[in-house]
Each structure stands twice: as C-alpha cells, then as structure tokens.
Amino acid sequence: MCAEHWRRLDPALRSEVHRSYQARLQAQLRLRAGSITTQAFASTAARHEEACQRAVAAAAAAPRRQA
C-alpha cells in the first residue's frame, strides 16, 4: 500500500492494522522464545492478514485525487 493510500485510510482502520502488526511481531518473538505454539502464531498472523486486506480494500475504494 502506498503512503498516500495509508494516510487517507480511516484512522480506526489504520489503528487496527497497526495493532495487528504489533501483535504479530510480539507473537513472532514469543514463538522464537518457545512460549507460544505454532498454531497460536498462525492465528495471529491470519488476523493481521485480514486487517491488511481490509485496509487495502478500503484504500482501493477511496476516491482518487485528480492530478
């Protein structure tokens, strides 16, 4: 997603993507430390992917500026 689309996204959607990204990073760290299961990590990664897909869809649906 380009920076312009990211800036034009609804702030709540940007927050959701950011939170899911942070959760995914934390899950990766816990997985490496051995305190999280592979299944739990896969679930966290799937939630992040869903949030990103919603953000991309919202950016695609946003009206484009005319140059």
mmCIF file of N, CA and C in Angstrom:
data_model
loop_
_atom_site.group_PDB
_atom_site.id
_atom_site.type_symbol
_atom_site.label_atom_id
_atom_site.label_comp_id
_atom_site.label_asym_id
_atom_site.label_seq_id
_atom_site.Cartn_x
_atom_site.Cartn_y
_atom_site.Cartn_z
ATOM 1 N N MET A 1 0.852 -1.160 0.000
ATOM 2 C CA MET A 1 0.000 0.000 0.000
ATOM 3 C C MET A 1 0.899 1.225 0.000
ATOM 4 N N CYS A 2 0.579 2.194 -0.856
ATOM 5 C CA CYS A 2 1.423 3.380 -0.917
ATOM 6 C C CYS A 2 1.107 4.321 0.253
ATOM 7 N N ALA A 3 2.015 5.222 0.502
ATOM 8 C CA ALA A 3 1.883 6.133 1.637
ATOM 9 C C ALA A 3 0.642 7.006 1.512
ATOM 10 N N GLU A 4 0.301 7.418 0.298
ATOM 11 C CA GLU A 4 -0.882 8.265 0.121
ATOM 12 C C GLU A 4 -2.152 7.528 0.536
ATOM 13 N N HIS A 5 -2.277 6.272 0.103
ATOM 14 C CA HIS A 5 -3.452 5.493 0.492
ATOM 15 C C HIS A 5 -3.477 5.273 2.003
ATOM 16 N N TRP A 6 -2.319 5.018 2.586
ATOM 17 C CA TRP A 6 -2.250 4.793 4.029
ATOM 18 C C TRP A 6 -2.719 6.031 4.777
ATOM 19 N N ARG A 7 -2.274 7.211 4.341
ATOM 20 C CA ARG A 7 -2.670 8.451 5.008
ATOM 21 C C ARG A 7 -4.169 8.706 4.882
ATOM 22 N N ARG A 8 -4.761 8.311 3.767
ATOM 23 C CA ARG A 8 -6.186 8.579 3.547
ATOM 24 C C ARG A 8 -7.104 7.559 4.205
ATOM 25 N N LEU A 9 -6.540 6.490 4.742
ATOM 26 C CA LEU A 9 -7.365 5.482 5.401
ATOM 27 C C LEU A 9 -8.010 6.055 6.660
ATOM 28 N N ASP A 10 -9.145 5.506 6.990
ATOM 29 C CA ASP A 10 -9.821 5.846 8.231
ATOM 30 C C ASP A 10 -8.855 5.586 9.392
ATOM 31 N N PRO A 11 -8.706 6.540 10.312
ATOM 32 C CA PRO A 11 -7.774 6.346 11.429
ATOM 33 C C PRO A 11 -8.046 5.074 12.243
ATOM 34 N N ALA A 12 -9.304 4.704 12.393
ATOM 35 C CA ALA A 12 -9.617 3.478 13.142
ATOM 36 C C ALA A 12 -9.076 2.251 12.412
ATOM 37 N N LEU A 13 -9.166 2.247 11.095
ATOM 38 C CA LEU A 13 -8.653 1.123 10.319
ATOM 39 C C LEU A 13 -7.130 1.076 10.388
ATOM 40 N N ARG A 14 -6.499 2.246 10.320
ATOM 41 C CA ARG A 14 -5.035 2.283 10.463
ATOM 42 C C ARG A 14 -4.625 1.749 11.827
ATOM 43 N N SER A 15 -5.367 2.120 12.867
ATOM 44 C CA SER A 15 -5.059 1.628 14.216
ATOM 45 C C SER A 15 -5.209 0.119 14.297
ATOM 46 N N GLU A 16 -6.250 -0.410 13.654
ATOM 47 C CA GLU A 16 -6.459 -1.858 13.675
ATOM 48 C C GLU A 16 -5.299 -2.582 12.997
ATOM 49 N N VAL A 17 -4.867 -2.073 11.860
ATOM 50 C CA VAL A 17 -3.740 -2.692 11.151
ATOM 51 C C VAL A 17 -2.474 -2.589 12.002
ATOM 52 N N HIS A 18 -2.251 -1.436 12.597
ATOM 53 C CA HIS A 18 -1.059 -1.249 13.438
ATOM 54 C C HIS A 18 -1.080 -2.214 14.625
ATOM 55 N N ARG A 19 -2.237 -2.325 15.304
ATOM 56 C CA ARG A 19 -2.341 -3.234 16.455
ATOM 57 C C ARG A 19 -2.106 -4.676 16.024
ATOM 58 N N SER A 20 -2.675 -5.060 14.886
ATOM 59 C CA SER A 20 -2.497 -6.451 14.447
ATOM 60 C C SER A 20 -1.046 -6.707 14.062
ATOM 61 N N TYR A 21 -0.384 -5.699 13.479
ATOM 62 C CA TYR A 21 1.032 -5.843 13.129
ATOM 63 C C TYR A 21 1.869 -5.999 14.399
ATOM 64 N N GLN A 22 1.576 -5.172 15.403
ATOM 65 C CA GLN A 22 2.314 -5.269 16.662
ATOM 66 C C GLN A 22 2.090 -6.638 17.309
ATOM 67 N N ALA A 23 0.848 -7.123 17.271
ATOM 68 C CA ALA A 23 0.557 -8.440 17.854
ATOM 69 C C ALA A 23 1.320 -9.525 17.111
ATOM 70 N N ARG A 24 1.412 -9.388 15.805
ATOM 71 C CA ARG A 24 2.145 -10.385 15.021
ATOM 72 C C ARG A 24 3.632 -10.377 15.381
ATOM 73 N N LEU A 25 4.191 -9.189 15.524
ATOM 74 C CA LEU A 25 5.599 -9.105 15.917
ATOM 75 C C LEU A 25 5.828 -9.723 17.295
ATOM 76 N N GLN A 26 4.929 -9.419 18.241
ATOM 77 C CA GLN A 26 5.062 -9.992 19.574
ATOM 78 C C GLN A 26 4.940 -11.515 19.521
ATOM 79 N N ALA A 27 4.030 -12.009 18.699
ATOM 80 C CA ALA A 27 3.864 -13.461 18.567
ATOM 81 C C ALA A 27 5.121 -14.099 17.992
ATOM 82 N N GLN A 28 5.745 -13.431 17.024
ATOM 83 C CA GLN A 28 6.988 -13.969 16.462
ATOM 84 C C GLN A 28 8.063 -14.065 17.538
ATOM 85 N N LEU A 29 8.164 -13.031 18.364
ATOM 86 C CA LEU A 29 9.168 -13.045 19.425
ATOM 87 C C LEU A 29 8.883 -14.151 20.435
ATOM 88 N N ARG A 30 7.607 -14.314 20.818
ATOM 89 C CA ARG A 30 7.264 -15.379 21.775
ATOM 90 C C ARG A 30 7.480 -16.749 21.154
ATOM 91 N N LEU A 31 7.204 -16.885 19.859
ATOM 92 C CA LEU A 31 7.422 -18.168 19.192
ATOM 93 C C LEU A 31 8.902 -18.520 19.226
ATOM 94 N N ARG A 32 9.740 -17.532 18.945
ATOM 95 C CA ARG A 32 11.188 -17.769 18.985
ATOM 96 C C ARG A 32 11.648 -18.126 20.387
ATOM 97 N N ALA A 33 10.995 -17.543 21.388
ATOM 98 C CA ALA A 33 11.365 -17.825 22.774
ATOM 99 C C ALA A 33 10.759 -19.137 23.269
ATOM 100 N N GLY A 34 9.889 -19.725 22.475
ATOM 101 C CA GLY A 34 9.304 -21.008 22.832
ATOM 102 C C GLY A 34 8.088 -20.916 23.735
ATOM 103 N N SER A 35 7.525 -19.710 23.920
ATOM 104 C CA SER A 35 6.385 -19.572 24.818
ATOM 105 C C SER A 35 5.053 -19.456 24.076
ATOM 106 N N ILE A 36 5.042 -19.708 22.789
ATOM 107 C CA ILE A 36 3.801 -19.656 22.018
ATOM 108 C C ILE A 36 3.823 -20.833 21.046
ATOM 109 N N THR A 37 2.663 -21.372 20.768
ATOM 110 C CA THR A 37 2.602 -22.505 19.843
ATOM 111 C C THR A 37 2.561 -22.004 18.409
ATOM 112 N N THR A 38 2.907 -22.866 17.502
ATOM 113 C CA THR A 38 2.855 -22.530 16.082
ATOM 114 C C THR A 38 1.422 -22.214 15.677
ATOM 115 N N GLN A 39 0.462 -22.935 16.236
ATOM 116 C CA GLN A 39 -0.944 -22.702 15.910
ATOM 117 C C GLN A 39 -1.371 -21.298 16.365
ATOM 118 N N ALA A 40 -0.966 -20.893 17.551
ATOM 119 C CA ALA A 40 -1.314 -19.564 18.053
ATOM 120 C C ALA A 40 -0.672 -18.493 17.178
ATOM 121 N N PHE A 41 0.561 -18.726 16.747
ATOM 122 C CA PHE A 41 1.203 -17.756 15.864
ATOM 123 C C PHE A 41 0.461 -17.669 14.542
ATOM 124 N N ALA A 42 0.066 -18.801 13.992
ATOM 125 C CA ALA A 42 -0.664 -18.808 12.718
ATOM 126 C C ALA A 42 -1.967 -18.027 12.842
ATOM 127 N N SER A 43 -2.627 -18.157 13.981
ATOM 128 C CA SER A 43 -3.873 -17.422 14.219
ATOM 129 C C SER A 43 -3.615 -15.915 14.253
ATOM 130 N N THR A 44 -2.546 -15.506 14.938
ATOM 131 C CA THR A 44 -2.182 -14.090 15.000
ATOM 132 C C THR A 44 -1.828 -13.566 13.615
ATOM 133 N N ALA A 45 -1.074 -14.330 12.858
ATOM 134 C CA ALA A 45 -0.689 -13.923 11.505
ATOM 135 C C ALA A 45 -1.926 -13.811 10.616
ATOM 136 N N ALA A 46 -2.871 -14.723 10.765
ATOM 137 C CA ALA A 46 -4.095 -14.680 9.957
ATOM 138 C C ALA A 46 -4.902 -13.422 10.277
ATOM 139 N N ARG A 47 -5.002 -13.061 11.552
ATOM 140 C CA ARG A 47 -5.728 -11.835 11.914
ATOM 141 C C ARG A 47 -5.052 -10.613 11.310
ATOM 142 N N HIS A 48 -3.722 -10.605 11.311
ATOM 143 C CA HIS A 48 -3.001 -9.487 10.705
ATOM 144 C C HIS A 48 -3.274 -9.411 9.212
ATOM 145 N N GLU A 49 -3.239 -10.541 8.532
ATOM 146 C CA GLU A 49 -3.506 -10.552 7.097
ATOM 147 C C GLU A 49 -4.909 -10.047 6.791
ATOM 148 N N GLU A 50 -5.888 -10.434 7.613
ATOM 149 C CA GLU A 50 -7.263 -9.960 7.419
ATOM 150 C C GLU A 50 -7.344 -8.445 7.585
ATOM 151 N N ALA A 51 -6.666 -7.918 8.597
ATOM 152 C CA ALA A 51 -6.669 -6.470 8.822
ATOM 153 C C ALA A 51 -6.022 -5.748 7.648
ATOM 154 N N CYS A 52 -4.935 -6.290 7.129
ATOM 155 C CA CYS A 52 -4.267 -5.685 5.977
ATOM 156 C C CYS A 52 -5.158 -5.733 4.744
ATOM 157 N N GLN A 53 -5.848 -6.847 4.541
ATOM 158 C CA GLN A 53 -6.738 -6.951 3.391
ATOM 159 C C GLN A 53 -7.868 -5.928 3.480
ATOM 160 N N ARG A 54 -8.411 -5.713 4.697
ATOM 161 C CA ARG A 54 -9.456 -4.694 4.865
ATOM 162 C C ARG A 54 -8.899 -3.307 4.564
ATOM 163 N N ALA A 55 -7.664 -3.046 4.991
ATOM 164 C CA ALA A 55 -7.048 -1.746 4.734
ATOM 165 C C ALA A 55 -6.827 -1.525 3.242
ATOM 166 N N VAL A 56 -6.364 -2.549 2.552
ATOM 167 C CA VAL A 56 -6.139 -2.433 1.108
ATOM 168 C C VAL A 56 -7.462 -2.222 0.389
ATOM 169 N N ALA A 57 -8.498 -2.950 0.802
ATOM 170 C CA ALA A 57 -9.817 -2.789 0.176
ATOM 171 C C ALA A 57 -10.359 -1.384 0.414
ATOM 172 N N ALA A 58 -10.172 -0.865 1.622
ATOM 173 C CA ALA A 58 -10.638 0.485 1.929
ATOM 174 C C ALA A 58 -9.877 1.517 1.105
ATOM 175 N N ALA A 59 -8.573 1.311 0.951
ATOM 176 C CA ALA A 59 -7.766 2.241 0.155
ATOM 177 C C ALA A 59 -8.192 2.191 -1.310
ATOM 178 N N ALA A 60 -8.501 1.006 -1.803
ATOM 179 C CA ALA A 60 -8.922 0.875 -3.202
ATOM 180 C C ALA A 60 -10.288 1.520 -3.422
ATOM 181 N N ALA A 61 -11.140 1.487 -2.400
ATOM 182 C CA ALA A 61 -12.481 2.050 -2.526
ATOM 183 C C ALA A 61 -12.488 3.564 -2.336
ATOM 184 N N ALA A 62 -11.426 4.106 -1.753
ATOM 185 C CA ALA A 62 -11.369 5.555 -1.506
ATOM 186 C C ALA A 62 -11.280 6.296 -2.838
ATOM 187 N N PRO A 63 -11.965 7.432 -2.913
ATOM 188 C CA PRO A 63 -11.884 8.199 -4.170
ATOM 189 C C PRO A 63 -10.461 8.667 -4.433
ATOM 190 N N ARG A 64 -10.072 8.596 -5.669
ATOM 191 C CA ARG A 64 -8.714 9.009 -6.050
ATOM 192 C C ARG A 64 -8.715 10.490 -6.410
ATOM 193 N N ARG A 65 -7.611 11.138 -6.085
ATOM 194 C CA ARG A 65 -7.457 12.561 -6.413
ATOM 195 C C ARG A 65 -7.117 12.706 -7.886
ATOM 196 N N GLN A 66 -7.659 13.756 -8.475
ATOM 197 C CA GLN A 66 -7.313 14.079 -9.859
ATOM 198 C C GLN A 66 -6.069 14.958 -9.842
ATOM 199 N N ALA A 67 -5.151 14.685 -10.747
ATOM 200 C CA ALA A 67 -3.886 15.447 -10.778
ATOM 201 C C ALA A 67 -4.082 16.796 -11.413
#
